[in-house]
């Protein structure tokens, strides 16, 4: 079971460079209806995600107007839930 860890941009880049992980992206829909892209990488124990959501150019102002801490918490919950569901699907008991 992977532990979900959010990383700041510098830490995310350092993780990629030092451990040569592949980056991939997933899209999550926030409670307000905004779709955001989250960049991730992982190893056998950790799922790291970049703590800077991205969205379409047209929606950037909406993203910037959101409370940073609420946004951070919502993304963490969604990434963690998604990770648990994917693990369960890949390893049915």
mmCIF file with all atom_site columns, N, CA, C and O in Angstrom, residues 27-30 32-37 54-56 59:
data_model
loop_
_atom_site.group_PDB
_atom_site.id
_atom_site.type_symbol
_atom_site.label_atom_id
_atom_site.label_alt_id
_atom_site.label_comp_id
_atom_site.label_asym_id
_atom_site.label_entity_id
_atom_site.label_seq_id
_atom_site.pdbx_PDB_ins_code
_atom_site.Cartn_x
_atom_site.Cartn_y
_atom_site.Cartn_z
_atom_site.occupancy
_atom_site.B_iso_or_equiv
_atom_site.pdbx_formal_charge
_atom_site.auth_seq_id
_atom_site.auth_comp_id
_atom_site.auth_asym_id
_atom_site.auth_atom_id
_atom_site.pdbx_PDB_model_num
ATOM 1  N N  . UNK A 1 27 ? -6.398  13.720 -13.845 1.00 0.00 ? 27 UNK A N  1
ATOM 2  C CA . UNK A 1 27 ? -7.337  14.829 -13.752 1.00 0.00 ? 27 UNK A CA 1
ATOM 3  C C  . UNK A 1 27 ? -8.338  14.539 -12.643 1.00 0.00 ? 27 UNK A C  1
ATOM 4  O O  . UNK A 1 27 ? -8.871  13.430 -12.546 1.00 0.00 ? 27 UNK A O  1
ATOM 5  N N  . UNK A 1 28 ? -8.574  15.541 -11.817 1.00 0.00 ? 28 UNK A N  1
ATOM 6  C CA . UNK A 1 28 ? -9.544  15.445 -10.739 1.00 0.00 ? 28 UNK A CA 1
ATOM 7  C C  . UNK A 1 28 ? -10.538 16.584 -10.873 1.00 0.00 ? 28 UNK A C  1
ATOM 8  O O  . UNK A 1 28 ? -10.160 17.701 -11.229 1.00 0.00 ? 28 UNK A O  1
ATOM 9  N N  . UNK A 1 29 ? -11.786 16.309 -10.579 1.00 0.00 ? 29 UNK A N  1
ATOM 10 C CA . UNK A 1 29 ? -12.817 17.345 -10.603 1.00 0.00 ? 29 UNK A CA 1
ATOM 11 C C  . UNK A 1 29 ? -13.050 17.789 -9.163  1.00 0.00 ? 29 UNK A C  1
ATOM 12 O O  . UNK A 1 29 ? -13.401 16.975 -8.296  1.00 0.00 ? 29 UNK A O  1
ATOM 13 N N  . UNK A 1 30 ? -12.840 19.077 -8.925  1.00 0.00 ? 30 UNK A N  1
ATOM 14 C CA . UNK A 1 30 ? -13.032 19.628 -7.593  1.00 0.00 ? 30 UNK A CA 1
ATOM 15 C C  . UNK A 1 30 ? -14.519 19.778 -7.287  1.00 0.00 ? 30 UNK A C  1
ATOM 16 O O  . UNK A 1 30 ? -15.354 19.759 -8.192  1.00 0.00 ? 30 UNK A O  1
ATOM 17 N N  . UNK A 1 32 ? -16.168 22.296 -6.698  1.00 0.00 ? 32 UNK A N  1
ATOM 18 C CA . UNK A 1 32 ? -16.750 23.461 -7.371  1.00 0.00 ? 32 UNK A CA 1
ATOM 19 C C  . UNK A 1 32 ? -16.988 23.202 -8.857  1.00 0.00 ? 32 UNK A C  1
ATOM 20 O O  . UNK A 1 32 ? -17.529 24.050 -9.557  1.00 0.00 ? 32 UNK A O  1
ATOM 21 N N  . UNK A 1 33 ? -16.588 22.023 -9.343  1.00 0.00 ? 33 UNK A N  1
ATOM 22 C CA . UNK A 1 33 ? -16.786 21.670 -10.746 1.00 0.00 ? 33 UNK A CA 1
ATOM 23 C C  . UNK A 1 33 ? -15.582 21.919 -11.632 1.00 0.00 ? 33 UNK A C  1
ATOM 24 O O  . UNK A 1 33 ? -15.593 21.565 -12.809 1.00 0.00 ? 33 UNK A O  1
ATOM 25 N N  . UNK A 1 34 ? -14.532 22.505 -11.091 1.00 0.00 ? 34 UNK A N  1
ATOM 26 C CA . UNK A 1 34 ? -13.320 22.790 -11.852 1.00 0.00 ? 34 UNK A CA 1
ATOM 27 C C  . UNK A 1 34 ? -12.471 21.529 -11.989 1.00 0.00 ? 34 UNK A C  1
ATOM 28 O O  . UNK A 1 34 ? -12.208 20.844 -10.995 1.00 0.00 ? 34 UNK A O  1
ATOM 29 N N  . UNK A 1 35 ? -12.054 21.208 -13.214 1.00 0.00 ? 35 UNK A N  1
ATOM 30 C CA . UNK A 1 35 ? -11.172 20.071 -13.447 1.00 0.00 ? 35 UNK A CA 1
ATOM 31 C C  . UNK A 1 35 ? -9.726  20.551 -13.363 1.00 0.00 ? 35 UNK A C  1
ATOM 32 O O  . UNK A 1 35 ? -9.358  21.547 -13.984 1.00 0.00 ? 35 UNK A O  1
ATOM 33 N N  . UNK A 1 36 ? -8.916  19.856 -12.562 1.00 0.00 ? 36 UNK A N  1
ATOM 34 C CA . UNK A 1 36 ? -7.508  20.209 -12.415 1.00 0.00 ? 36 UNK A CA 1
ATOM 35 C C  . UNK A 1 36 ? -6.638  19.008 -12.758 1.00 0.00 ? 36 UNK A C  1
ATOM 36 O O  . UNK A 1 36 ? -7.043  17.860 -12.594 1.00 0.00 ? 36 UNK A O  1
ATOM 37 N N  . UNK A 1 37 ? -5.454  19.304 -13.223 1.00 0.00 ? 37 UNK A N  1
ATOM 38 C CA . UNK A 1 37 ? -4.466  18.277 -13.542 1.00 0.00 ? 37 UNK A CA 1
ATOM 39 C C  . UNK A 1 37 ? -3.449  18.250 -12.415 1.00 0.00 ? 37 UNK A C  1
ATOM 40 O O  . UNK A 1 37 ? -2.949  19.285 -11.990 1.00 0.00 ? 37 UNK A O  1
ATOM 41 N N  . UNK A 1 54 ? -3.024  22.318 -11.949 1.00 0.00 ? 54 UNK A N  1
ATOM 42 C CA . UNK A 1 54 ? -3.038  23.070 -13.194 1.00 0.00 ? 54 UNK A CA 1
ATOM 43 C C  . UNK A 1 54 ? -4.424  22.924 -13.816 1.00 0.00 ? 54 UNK A C  1
ATOM 44 O O  . UNK A 1 54 ? -5.113  21.934 -13.585 1.00 0.00 ? 54 UNK A O  1
ATOM 45 N N  . UNK A 1 55 ? -4.819  23.919 -14.586 1.00 0.00 ? 55 UNK A N  1
ATOM 46 C CA . UNK A 1 55 ? -6.120  23.868 -15.252 1.00 0.00 ? 55 UNK A CA 1
ATOM 47 C C  . UNK A 1 55 ? -6.027  24.660 -16.550 1.00 0.00 ? 55 UNK A C  1
ATOM 48 O O  . UNK A 1 55 ? -4.977  25.213 -16.877 1.00 0.00 ? 55 UNK A O  1
ATOM 49 N N  . UNK A 1 56 ? -7.125  24.734 -17.272 1.00 0.00 ? 56 UNK A N  1
ATOM 50 C CA . UNK A 1 56 ? -7.133  25.467 -18.532 1.00 0.00 ? 56 UNK A CA 1
ATOM 51 C C  . UNK A 1 56 ? -6.885  26.949 -18.284 1.00 0.00 ? 56 UNK A C  1
ATOM 52 O O  . UNK A 1 56 ? -7.173  27.480 -17.199 1.00 0.00 ? 56 UNK A O  1
ATOM 53 N N  . UNK A 1 59 ? -9.685  29.052 -16.915 1.00 0.00 ? 59 UNK A N  1
ATOM 54 C CA . UNK A 1 59 ? -10.136 28.812 -15.539 1.00 0.00 ? 59 UNK A CA 1
ATOM 55 C C  . UNK A 1 59 ? -9.089  29.181 -14.481 1.00 0.00 ? 59 UNK A C  1
ATOM 56 O O  . UNK A 1 59 ? -9.316  28.986 -13.292 1.00 0.00 ? 59 UNK A O  1
#
